[in-house]
Coordinates of C-alpha atoms in Angstrom, one line a residue:
Chain A
X155 CA 5.2 -9.1 15.2
X156 CA 8.7 -9.4 16.7
X157 CA 10.0 -6.4 18.4
X158 CA 12.7 -4.2 16.8
X159 CA 14.8 -1.2 17.7
X160 CA 13.7 2.0 16.1
X161 CA 15.1 5.2 14.7
X162 CA 13.4 8.2 13.1
X163 CA 16.1 10.4 11.4
X164 CA 15.4 13.7 9.7
X165 CA 17.8 13.6 6.8
X166 CA 18.6 11.1 4.0
X167 CA 22.4 10.8 4.8
X168 CA 21.5 10.0 8.4
X169 CA 18.9 7.5 7.2
X170 CA 21.3 5.8 4.9
X171 CA 24.0 5.6 7.6
X172 CA 21.5 4.0 10.1
X173 CA 20.4 1.7 7.3
X174 CA 23.9 0.4 7.0
X175 CA 23.6 -1.4 10.4
X176 CA 23.2 -5.2 9.9
X177 CA 19.6 -6.5 9.8
X178 CA 18.1 -3.1 9.4
X179 CA 15.1 -2.2 7.2
X180 CA 13.6 1.1 6.1
X181 CA 10.0 2.0 6.9
X182 CA 8.2 4.6 4.9
X183 CA 4.4 4.5 5.0
X184 CA 4.4 1.1 6.6
X185 CA 1.5 -0.4 4.6
X186 CA 3.7 -3.2 3.3
X187 CA 6.5 -3.6 5.9
X188 CA 4.1 -4.0 8.9
X189 CA 2.4 -6.9 7.1
X190 CA 5.7 -8.5 6.2
X191 CA 6.7 -8.4 9.9
X192 CA 3.4 -9.9 10.9
X193 CA 3.6 -12.7 8.4
X194 CA 7.2 -13.5 9.1
X195 CA 8.4 -12.4 5.6
X196 CA 10.8 -10.0 7.4
X197 CA 12.0 -9.8 11.0
X198 CA 14.4 -6.8 11.1
X199 CA 16.4 -6.3 14.3
X200 CA 16.3 -2.5 13.5
X201 CA 13.8 -0.3 11.7
X202 CA 14.7 3.1 10.3
X203 CA 11.5 5.2 9.9
X204 CA 12.2 7.6 7.1
X205 CA 8.9 9.4 7.4
X206 CA 10.4 12.7 8.6
X207 CA 13.0 13.0 5.8
X208 CA 11.5 16.1 4.2
X209 CA 14.0 16.2 1.3
X210 CA 12.6 13.0 0.0
X211 CA 9.0 14.3 -0.3
X212 CA 7.3 16.4 -3.0
X213 CA 6.8 16.9 -6.7
X214 CA 8.4 19.5 -8.8
X215 CA 9.5 20.3 -12.4
X216 CA 13.2 20.2 -13.0
X217 CA 14.1 21.1 -16.5
X218 CA 12.2 18.8 -18.8
X219 CA 11.5 16.2 -16.2
X220 CA 9.3 15.7 -13.2
X221 CA 11.0 15.0 -9.8
X222 CA 8.9 13.0 -7.4
X223 CA 10.4 12.3 -3.9
X224 CA 10.2 8.7 -2.9
X225 CA 8.2 9.6 0.2
X226 CA 5.4 11.3 -1.8
X227 CA 2.2 9.4 -1.1
X228 CA 0.1 7.9 -3.8
X229 CA -2.7 10.3 -2.7
X230 CA -0.5 13.3 -3.3
X231 CA 0.6 12.0 -6.7
X232 CA -3.0 11.2 -7.9
X233 CA -4.2 14.7 -6.9
X234 CA -1.2 16.7 -8.2
X235 CA -2.1 19.1 -11.0
X236 CA 1.4 18.8 -12.6
X237 CA 1.3 15.0 -12.7
X238 CA -2.3 14.9 -14.0
X239 CA -1.4 17.3 -16.8
X240 CA 2.1 16.1 -17.8
X241 CA 1.9 12.4 -17.0
X242 CA -1.8 11.4 -16.5
X243 CA -0.9 7.7 -16.7
X244 CA 0.9 7.9 -13.4
X245 CA -1.9 9.8 -11.7
X246 CA -4.3 7.2 -12.9
X247 CA -2.2 4.3 -11.8
X248 CA -1.8 5.8 -8.3
X249 CA -5.5 6.5 -8.1
X250 CA -6.4 2.9 -9.0
X251 CA -4.1 1.4 -6.4
X252 CA -5.3 0.3 -3.0
X253 CA -7.9 2.3 -1.0
X254 CA -8.1 6.0 0.0
X255 CA -6.8 5.2 3.5
X256 CA -3.8 3.2 2.2
X257 CA -3.0 5.9 -0.5
X258 CA -2.8 8.5 2.3
X259 CA 0.1 6.5 3.9
X260 CA 1.7 4.5 1.0
X261 CA 4.6 6.1 -0.7
X262 CA 5.8 5.8 -4.2
X263 CA 9.1 4.4 -3.1
X264 CA 7.5 1.8 -0.9
X265 CA 4.9 0.9 -3.5
X266 CA 7.5 -0.2 -6.1
X267 CA 9.1 -2.3 -3.4
X268 CA 6.0 -4.3 -2.5
X269 CA 6.1 -8.0 -2.9
X270 CA 4.0 -10.4 -4.9
X271 CA 0.4 -11.2 -3.7
X272 CA 0.9 -14.9 -4.4
X273 CA -1.1 -16.6 -1.6
X274 CA 1.5 -19.3 -1.1
X275 CA 4.1 -16.5 -0.3
X276 CA 1.8 -14.3 1.8
X277 CA 0.9 -16.7 4.5
X278 CA 1.8 -16.5 8.2
X279 CA 4.6 -18.2 10.0
X280 CA 6.1 -21.6 9.1
X281 CA 4.6 -22.6 5.7
X282 CA 3.2 -26.1 5.2
X283 CA 4.0 -25.8 1.5
X284 CA 7.1 -24.9 -0.5
X285 CA 7.9 -21.4 -1.5
X286 CA 11.4 -20.4 -2.8
X287 CA 10.9 -16.8 -1.8
X288 CA 10.2 -17.8 1.8
X289 CA 12.5 -20.8 2.0
X290 CA 15.1 -20.9 -0.8
X291 CA 15.4 -24.3 -2.3
X292 CA 12.0 -25.6 -1.0
X293 CA 10.2 -25.3 -4.4
X294 CA 7.2 -23.4 -5.8
X295 CA 3.7 -24.5 -4.7
X296 CA 2.0 -22.2 -7.2
X297 CA 3.7 -23.9 -10.2
X298 CA 1.3 -26.9 -10.0
X299 CA -1.2 -25.1 -7.7
X300 CA -3.7 -22.2 -7.9
X301 CA -1.9 -19.9 -10.3
X302 CA -4.6 -18.2 -12.3
X303 CA -3.2 -14.8 -11.3
X304 CA 0.4 -15.6 -11.8
X305 CA 3.0 -14.9 -14.5
X306 CA 2.8 -15.3 -18.2
X307 CA 6.2 -13.9 -18.9
X308 CA 9.7 -14.4 -17.4
X309 CA 8.9 -17.2 -14.9
X310 CA 10.9 -20.3 -14.1
X311 CA 10.0 -23.5 -12.3
X312 CA 11.4 -21.8 -9.2
X313 CA 8.9 -19.0 -9.1
X314 CA 5.8 -17.9 -11.1
X315 CA 5.0 -14.7 -9.1
X316 CA 4.1 -11.3 -10.5
X317 CA 4.9 -7.8 -9.3
X318 CA 1.5 -6.2 -8.4
X319 CA 2.5 -2.5 -8.3
X320 CA 0.3 -0.2 -10.4
X321 CA 2.6 2.9 -10.5
X322 CA 5.6 0.9 -11.7
X323 CA 3.7 0.0 -14.9
X324 CA 3.1 3.7 -15.5
X325 CA 6.7 4.6 -14.6
X326 CA 8.0 1.9 -17.0
X327 CA 6.0 3.3 -20.0
X328 CA 7.1 6.8 -19.1
X329 CA 10.8 5.6 -19.2
X330 CA 11.2 7.1 -15.7
X331 CA 14.4 6.5 -13.6
X332 CA 14.7 5.6 -10.0
X333 CA 17.3 7.5 -7.9
X334 CA 19.0 5.4 -5.3
X335 CA 21.3 6.5 -2.5
X336 CA 23.7 3.9 -1.0
X337 CA 26.4 3.7 1.7
X338 CA 29.1 4.9 -0.8
X339 CA 27.5 6.1 -3.9
X340 CA 24.2 7.3 -5.5
X341 CA 22.9 6.0 -8.9
X342 CA 19.9 6.0 -11.2
X343 CA 18.2 2.8 -12.4
X344 CA 15.6 2.7 -15.3
X345 CA 12.2 2.0 -13.9
X346 CA 11.5 -0.6 -16.6
X347 CA 14.5 -2.6 -15.5
X348 CA 14.3 -2.0 -11.7
X349 CA 12.6 -5.3 -11.0
X350 CA 14.0 -8.6 -12.3
X351 CA 12.1 -11.7 -13.4
X352 CA 12.9 -15.2 -11.9
X353 CA 14.7 -15.9 -15.3
X354 CA 16.9 -12.8 -14.8
X355 CA 17.4 -13.6 -11.1
X356 CA 18.7 -17.1 -12.1
X357 CA 21.3 -15.4 -14.3
X358 CA 22.3 -13.0 -11.5
X359 CA 22.5 -15.8 -9.0
X360 CA 24.7 -17.9 -11.4
X361 CA 27.0 -14.9 -11.9
X362 CA 27.3 -14.4 -8.1
X363 CA 27.8 -18.1 -7.6
X364 CA 25.1 -18.6 -5.0
X365 CA 21.3 -19.0 -4.9
X366 CA 19.5 -15.7 -4.6
X367 CA 15.9 -14.7 -4.7
X368 CA 16.7 -11.4 -6.2
X369 CA 13.6 -9.3 -7.0
X370 CA 15.0 -5.8 -7.7
X371 CA 18.3 -4.1 -8.6
X372 CA 18.4 -2.5 -5.2
X373 CA 21.5 -3.4 -3.3
X374 CA 21.9 -4.0 0.5
X375 CA 21.5 -0.8 2.4
X376 CA 20.4 1.2 -0.6
X377 CA 17.4 3.5 -0.3
X378 CA 15.2 4.9 -3.1
X379 CA 15.3 8.7 -2.8
X380 CA 13.3 9.9 -5.8
X381 CA 11.8 9.2 -9.2
X382 CA 12.6 11.2 -12.4
X383 CA 9.9 11.2 -15.1
X384 CA 11.0 12.7 -18.5
X385 CA 8.4 15.0 -19.9
X386 CA 7.4 15.9 -23.5
X387 CA 6.0 12.6 -24.7
X388 CA 3.6 11.7 -21.9
X389 CA 0.6 14.1 -21.9
X390 CA -1.2 11.6 -24.1
X391 CA -1.0 8.6 -21.7
X392 CA -3.4 6.4 -19.9
X393 CA -3.7 3.4 -17.5
X394 CA -6.1 0.6 -17.8
X395 CA -6.6 -1.7 -14.8
X396 CA -8.6 -4.9 -15.1
X397 CA -9.7 -6.5 -11.9
X398 CA -12.4 -8.8 -10.4
X399 CA -14.1 -6.0 -8.5
X400 CA -14.5 -2.4 -9.5
X401 CA -12.3 -0.8 -6.8
X402 CA -9.8 -1.7 -4.1
X403 CA -8.4 -4.8 -5.8
X404 CA -5.2 -5.9 -7.3
X405 CA -5.0 -6.1 -11.1
X406 CA -5.7 -9.3 -12.9
X407 CA -3.7 -7.5 -15.6
X408 CA -3.1 -3.8 -16.3
X409 CA -1.7 -1.7 -19.2
X410 CA -0.1 1.7 -19.4
X411 CA 0.4 3.5 -22.7
X412 CA 2.0 6.8 -23.8
X413 CA 1.6 8.0 -27.4
X414 CA 2.7 10.8 -29.7
X415 CA 0.4 11.2 -32.8
X416 CA 0.8 13.5 -35.7
X417 CA -1.7 13.9 -38.5
X418 CA -3.5 10.8 -37.4
X419 CA -0.3 8.6 -37.4
X420 CA 1.5 7.2 -34.5
X421 CA 4.9 8.9 -34.1
X422 CA 6.0 7.3 -30.8
X423 CA 4.5 4.7 -28.6
X424 CA 5.3 3.1 -25.3
X425 CA 3.3 0.2 -23.8
X426 CA 3.8 -1.6 -20.5
X427 CA 1.8 -4.5 -19.0
X428 CA 1.4 -5.0 -15.3
X429 CA 0.7 -8.2 -13.2
X430 CA 1.9 -10.4 -16.0
X431 CA 5.5 -10.9 -14.8
X432 CA 7.7 -10.1 -11.8
X433 CA 8.4 -6.8 -13.5
X434 CA 6.4 -4.5 -15.8
X435 CA 6.5 -6.0 -19.3
X436 CA 7.1 -3.6 -22.2
X437 CA 5.7 -4.6 -25.6
X438 CA 8.7 -3.3 -27.5
X439 CA 7.8 -5.2 -30.7
X440 CA 4.4 -3.6 -30.9
X441 CA 5.7 -0.2 -30.0
X442 CA 8.0 -0.3 -33.1
X443 CA 5.6 -2.0 -35.4
X444 CA 2.9 0.7 -34.8
X445 CA 5.1 3.7 -35.8
X446 CA 3.5 5.4 -38.8
X447 CA 0.3 3.5 -38.4
X448 CA -3.2 5.0 -37.8
X449 CA -4.8 4.8 -34.3
X450 CA -7.3 2.1 -35.3
X451 CA -8.4 -0.8 -33.1
X452 CA -7.8 -3.5 -35.7
X453 CA -4.3 -2.2 -36.4
X454 CA -3.4 -1.9 -32.8
X455 CA -4.8 -5.3 -31.9
X456 CA -2.9 -7.1 -34.7
X457 CA 0.4 -5.6 -33.6
X458 CA -0.2 -6.1 -29.9
X459 CA -1.3 -9.7 -30.5
X460 CA 1.9 -10.4 -32.4
X461 CA 3.9 -8.9 -29.6
X462 CA 2.2 -11.3 -27.1
X463 CA 3.4 -14.4 -29.0
X464 CA 6.4 -14.7 -26.5
X465 CA 3.9 -15.2 -23.6
X466 CA 4.2 -18.5 -21.8
X467 CA 1.0 -18.9 -19.8
X468 CA 0.8 -21.5 -17.0
X469 CA -1.8 -24.3 -17.1
X470 CA -4.6 -22.1 -15.6
X471 CA -3.9 -18.6 -16.7
X472 CA -4.1 -18.8 -20.5
X473 CA -6.9 -16.1 -20.2
X474 CA -4.4 -13.5 -19.1
X475 CA -2.8 -13.4 -22.6
X476 CA -6.0 -12.3 -24.2
X477 CA -6.9 -10.1 -21.2
X478 CA -3.5 -8.3 -21.3
X479 CA -3.6 -7.8 -25.1
X480 CA -7.1 -6.3 -24.8
X481 CA -6.1 -4.1 -21.9
X482 CA -3.1 -2.8 -24.0
X483 CA -5.3 -2.0 -26.9
X484 CA -7.7 -0.1 -24.6
X485 CA -4.8 1.8 -23.0
X486 CA -3.4 2.9 -26.3
X487 CA -6.8 4.0 -27.5
X488 CA -7.5 5.9 -24.2
X489 CA -4.0 7.6 -24.5
X490 CA -4.8 8.6 -28.1
X491 CA -8.0 10.3 -27.1
X492 CA -6.2 12.6 -24.7
X493 CA -5.3 16.1 -26.0
Chain B
X1134 CA -14.1 -8.3 38.6
X1135 CA -13.1 -5.5 41.0
X1136 CA -9.5 -6.7 40.9
X1137 CA -9.5 -6.4 37.2
X1138 CA -11.1 -3.0 37.1
X1139 CA -8.5 -1.8 39.6
X1140 CA -5.9 -2.3 36.9
X1141 CA -7.5 0.4 34.8
X1142 CA -6.2 3.5 36.5
X1143 CA -8.6 6.5 36.4
X1144 CA -11.6 4.5 35.3
X1145 CA -14.6 5.0 37.5
X1146 CA -15.9 1.6 38.2
X1147 CA -17.1 2.0 41.8
X1148 CA -20.8 1.9 41.4
X1149 CA -20.9 0.7 37.9
X1150 CA -22.7 -2.6 37.2
X1151 CA -20.8 -5.1 35.0
X1152 CA -21.7 -3.9 31.5
X1153 CA -20.8 -5.9 28.4
X1154 CA -18.2 -3.2 27.5
X1155 CA -16.6 -3.3 30.9
X1156 CA -16.6 -7.1 31.0
X1157 CA -14.9 -7.2 27.6
X1158 CA -12.4 -4.6 28.8
X1159 CA -11.6 -6.6 31.9
X1160 CA -11.3 -9.8 29.8
X1161 CA -9.0 -8.0 27.3
X1162 CA -6.9 -6.8 30.2
X1163 CA -6.3 -10.4 31.2
X1164 CA -5.7 -11.4 27.5
X1165 CA -3.3 -8.5 27.0
X1166 CA -1.3 -9.3 30.1
X1167 CA -0.9 -12.8 28.9
X1168 CA 0.2 -11.4 25.5
X1169 CA 2.8 -9.3 27.3
X1170 CA 4.4 -12.3 28.9
X1171 CA 4.4 -14.4 25.7
X1172 CA 5.9 -11.5 23.7
X1173 CA 8.6 -11.1 26.4
X1174 CA 9.4 -14.8 25.7
X1175 CA 9.5 -14.1 22.0
X1176 CA 11.9 -11.2 22.6
X1177 CA 14.2 -13.5 24.6
X1178 CA 14.1 -16.1 21.9
X1179 CA 15.1 -13.5 19.4
X1180 CA 18.3 -13.0 21.3
X1181 CA 18.5 -9.4 20.3
X1182 CA 21.4 -7.5 21.8
X1183 CA 20.8 -6.1 25.2
X1184 CA 21.4 -2.6 24.0
X1185 CA 20.2 -1.3 20.6
X1186 CA 22.9 0.0 18.1
X1187 CA 23.8 3.6 18.2
X1188 CA 21.0 5.8 17.0
X1189 CA 18.2 3.3 17.8
X1190 CA 15.9 2.9 20.7
X1191 CA 13.9 0.1 22.3
X1192 CA 11.5 2.2 24.4
X1193 CA 10.0 5.3 22.9
X1194 CA 8.6 8.3 24.6
X1195 CA 5.8 9.6 22.3
X1196 CA 3.4 12.5 22.3
X1197 CA 0.1 12.7 20.5
X1198 CA -3.0 14.8 20.4
X1199 CA -5.8 12.3 20.7
X1200 CA -9.3 13.7 20.2
X1201 CA -8.1 17.1 21.3
X1202 CA -6.2 15.9 24.4
X1203 CA -2.5 16.0 24.7
X1204 CA -1.1 12.5 25.6
X1205 CA 2.4 11.3 26.5
X1206 CA 3.1 7.6 26.5
X1207 CA 6.0 5.2 26.5
X1208 CA 5.7 2.3 24.0
X1209 CA 7.7 -0.5 22.4
X1210 CA 8.5 0.3 18.8
X1211 CA 6.3 -2.5 17.4
X1212 CA 3.0 -1.2 18.8
X1213 CA 0.7 -0.1 16.1
X1214 CA -1.5 3.0 16.3
X1215 CA -4.5 0.6 16.5
X1216 CA -3.1 -1.4 19.4
X1217 CA -2.1 1.8 21.2
X1218 CA -5.6 3.3 20.8
X1219 CA -7.5 0.1 21.9
X1220 CA -5.1 -1.3 24.5
X1221 CA -3.5 1.7 26.1
X1222 CA -5.8 4.7 25.4
X1223 CA -8.9 2.7 26.0
X1224 CA -10.5 4.0 22.8
X1225 CA -12.2 0.7 21.7
X1226 CA -14.4 2.5 19.2
X1227 CA -11.7 1.9 16.6
X1228 CA -12.1 -1.8 15.7
X1229 CA -9.6 -4.5 14.8
X1230 CA -10.8 -6.6 11.9
X1231 CA -8.3 -8.0 9.3
X1232 CA -5.3 -6.3 10.9
X1233 CA -3.7 -6.1 7.5
X1234 CA -5.3 -3.1 5.8
X1235 CA -8.0 -4.9 3.9
X1236 CA -11.2 -4.1 5.8
X1237 CA -11.0 -0.5 7.0
X1238 CA -12.7 -1.0 10.4
X1239 CA -9.6 0.6 12.0
X1240 CA -9.9 3.9 10.1
X1241 CA -8.8 7.0 12.0
X1242 CA -7.9 10.5 11.0
X1243 CA -4.1 11.2 11.3
X1244 CA -3.5 15.0 11.0
X1245 CA -6.9 15.1 9.3
X1246 CA -6.3 12.3 6.8
X1247 CA -7.9 8.9 7.0
X1248 CA -5.5 6.0 7.5
X1249 CA -5.6 2.4 8.5
X1250 CA -4.5 2.4 12.2
X1251 CA -3.4 -1.3 11.8
X1252 CA -0.8 -0.4 9.2
X1253 CA 0.6 2.6 11.1
X1254 CA 3.2 2.3 13.9
X1255 CA 2.3 4.5 16.9
X1256 CA 6.0 5.6 16.7
X1257 CA 5.4 7.1 13.3
X1258 CA 2.6 9.3 14.8
X1259 CA 4.8 11.0 17.3
X1260 CA 3.8 14.7 17.4
X1261 CA 0.6 14.0 15.3
X1262 CA -3.0 14.8 15.8
X1263 CA -5.3 11.7 15.9
X1264 CA -9.1 11.7 15.7
X1265 CA -11.0 8.5 16.4
X1266 CA -14.7 7.8 16.2
X1267 CA -15.0 8.9 19.9
X1268 CA -13.7 12.3 18.9
X1269 CA -16.5 13.1 16.4
X1270 CA -19.5 13.9 18.6
X1271 CA -19.6 17.3 20.5
X1272 CA -18.7 17.4 24.2
X1273 CA -22.3 17.7 25.0
X1274 CA -23.1 14.5 23.2
X1275 CA -24.5 15.9 20.0
X1276 CA -23.7 13.5 17.3
X1277 CA -21.6 14.4 14.3
X1278 CA -23.8 15.0 11.3
X1279 CA -22.3 11.9 9.6
X1280 CA -23.2 9.8 12.7
X1281 CA -26.7 11.2 12.7
X1282 CA -27.1 10.4 9.0
X1283 CA -26.0 6.8 9.5
X1284 CA -28.7 6.4 12.1
X1285 CA -31.3 8.2 9.9
X1286 CA -30.5 6.0 6.9
X1287 CA -30.1 2.8 8.9
X1288 CA -26.6 2.5 7.4
X1289 CA -25.6 -0.7 9.3
X1290 CA -26.7 -4.1 10.4
X1291 CA -24.2 -5.7 12.8
X1292 CA -22.4 -2.4 13.3
X1293 CA -18.9 -3.7 13.5
X1294 CA -17.6 -1.8 10.5
X1295 CA -19.6 1.3 11.4
X1296 CA -17.0 3.3 13.4
X1297 CA -14.6 2.9 10.5
X1298 CA -17.3 3.7 7.9
X1299 CA -18.2 6.9 9.9
X1300 CA -14.6 8.1 10.2
X1301 CA -13.9 7.3 6.6
X1302 CA -17.1 9.1 5.5
X1303 CA -16.1 12.3 7.4
X1304 CA -12.8 12.3 5.5
X1305 CA -14.5 11.4 2.2
X1306 CA -16.9 14.4 2.5
X1307 CA -14.1 16.7 3.6
X1308 CA -12.0 15.6 0.6
X1309 CA -14.9 16.5 -1.8
X1310 CA -15.5 12.9 -2.8
X1311 CA -19.2 12.8 -2.0
X1312 CA -20.7 14.3 -5.2
X1313 CA -22.8 11.3 -6.2
X1314 CA -23.4 7.6 -5.4
X1315 CA -20.8 6.3 -7.8
X1316 CA -18.1 8.6 -6.4
X1317 CA -19.0 7.7 -2.9
X1318 CA -18.8 4.0 -3.6
X1319 CA -15.3 4.5 -5.2
X1320 CA -14.0 6.7 -2.4
X1321 CA -15.5 4.5 0.4
X1322 CA -14.1 1.3 -1.2
X1323 CA -11.5 1.0 1.6
X1324 CA -14.3 0.1 4.1
X1325 CA -15.9 -3.3 3.7
X1326 CA -19.4 -4.0 5.1
X1327 CA -20.0 -7.8 5.1
X1328 CA -23.7 -7.1 5.9
X1329 CA -23.6 -5.3 2.6
X1330 CA -25.4 -2.1 3.8
X1331 CA -23.6 -0.3 1.0
X1332 CA -26.7 1.5 -0.5
X1333 CA -27.7 2.8 2.9
X1334 CA -24.1 3.9 3.7
X1335 CA -23.8 5.7 0.4
X1336 CA -27.2 7.4 1.1
X1337 CA -26.0 8.5 4.5
X1338 CA -22.7 9.9 3.2
X1339 CA -24.5 11.8 0.4
X1340 CA -27.1 13.2 2.8
X1341 CA -24.5 14.3 5.3
X1342 CA -22.5 15.9 2.4
X1343 CA -25.6 17.6 1.1
X1344 CA -26.3 19.2 4.4
X1345 CA -22.9 21.0 3.9
X1346 CA -21.1 19.5 6.9
X1347 CA -17.4 19.5 7.1
X1348 CA -15.2 17.4 9.5

């Protein structure tokens, strides 16, 4: 790991000011950034450790929404009675992420900024293979390589990576927003549109007139300060994570669902898939098709299967289409069983 | 060897035969001094400014409580809690395995919560209380109930993951996540054992929990 200069401010304005210095990165829990610095994904000249910024930590009800500070750890969220009652899908997504040790350090803000687990991307030093994320313009080794775990939506020949975060899938189905503070202004970004697919990144790059491996809407020097989760439609919500071992593993696919039912009929439904694209993937078509329908497996499966028709699997991950559809059905059923 | 031992200030080596541990410590002193020079070269190659920008530092004066003792130390910002414990504090009970948060052998308690020391900067722990595996047994040498249970249940083979397993188990029990085998397996999933002593480890954790011990 290259050395860097270090600062540990106590307030958000101070942190943002320090973050405006060229070649500076923010450090929260450190469970991602330390590995980026070891692998050579990042080599910041300065690091701003925001761990002491108390105003960015905590969970509270504000009006009809839940405010979650960006520095709140996954362990705090999974155990929080308010989150478990009002938005169980988020508590479950945090609980199923990583390990107990990592969840004690990893923050929600840092979690959504994690990068893909693509093995061609996450290798040390000078790579002997192409990777556009590491070396723009070099190509994508995964496109013709080992890509069983890669994208089925939104990819381009330049990149077939997925975003592996569990909480962002829950936040997407909850229609949460992400509060961001910058050098000059603060703004809120919908969680479902916070990450961008390589397809969307290509359009952004074309608009800016230069090549860019854009992965999120976050601008230079901007810092995530909090998450806002609207309440009222989320007590019946659930997260299903499908993985190759029972615990402490990234998702092959995952699905989050939030449902409102009245007299046995679906009134409102939100479904988001995880690890199928470089952002959480909402099944908007199925959400609309299922309004007024009974909560029956065959009915759900037909609508969700139809919604998956736009999937574009790679040569070796066709299975993820079926896996994701089944996970979505299970998530909706699990959400419906909640009271 | 005496020359090497002399570099460990405060370590009593006068009449001590060359043990495996001391030999390894001496070897690592050589290895770490060569690391220092190569990292100095890396710093030069980086061509970082001679002085850090306003508000940033290149040398940090840090204070921790390590296993009940107050410690003051000066470190570079990039030093992880794991490297500080092993290379500077001489607490080699905490192991380095994957060094990327995948294996759990570096598990320590930070303000009472289990964390991966390899994924934590020492700088982020300024002012914190750290407990390593060396801090679990009583001053008179009586083992912590979790340590005793690991021996009783033969909860290891090669032993490399054991310090991390033990520290993690202390936290797991304290958190109330040791009610049954399935719960223990889930909440101990951050500690890998490539010898696969998992059934014995779970039995030891459950037994220690049942005996009502708290960290």
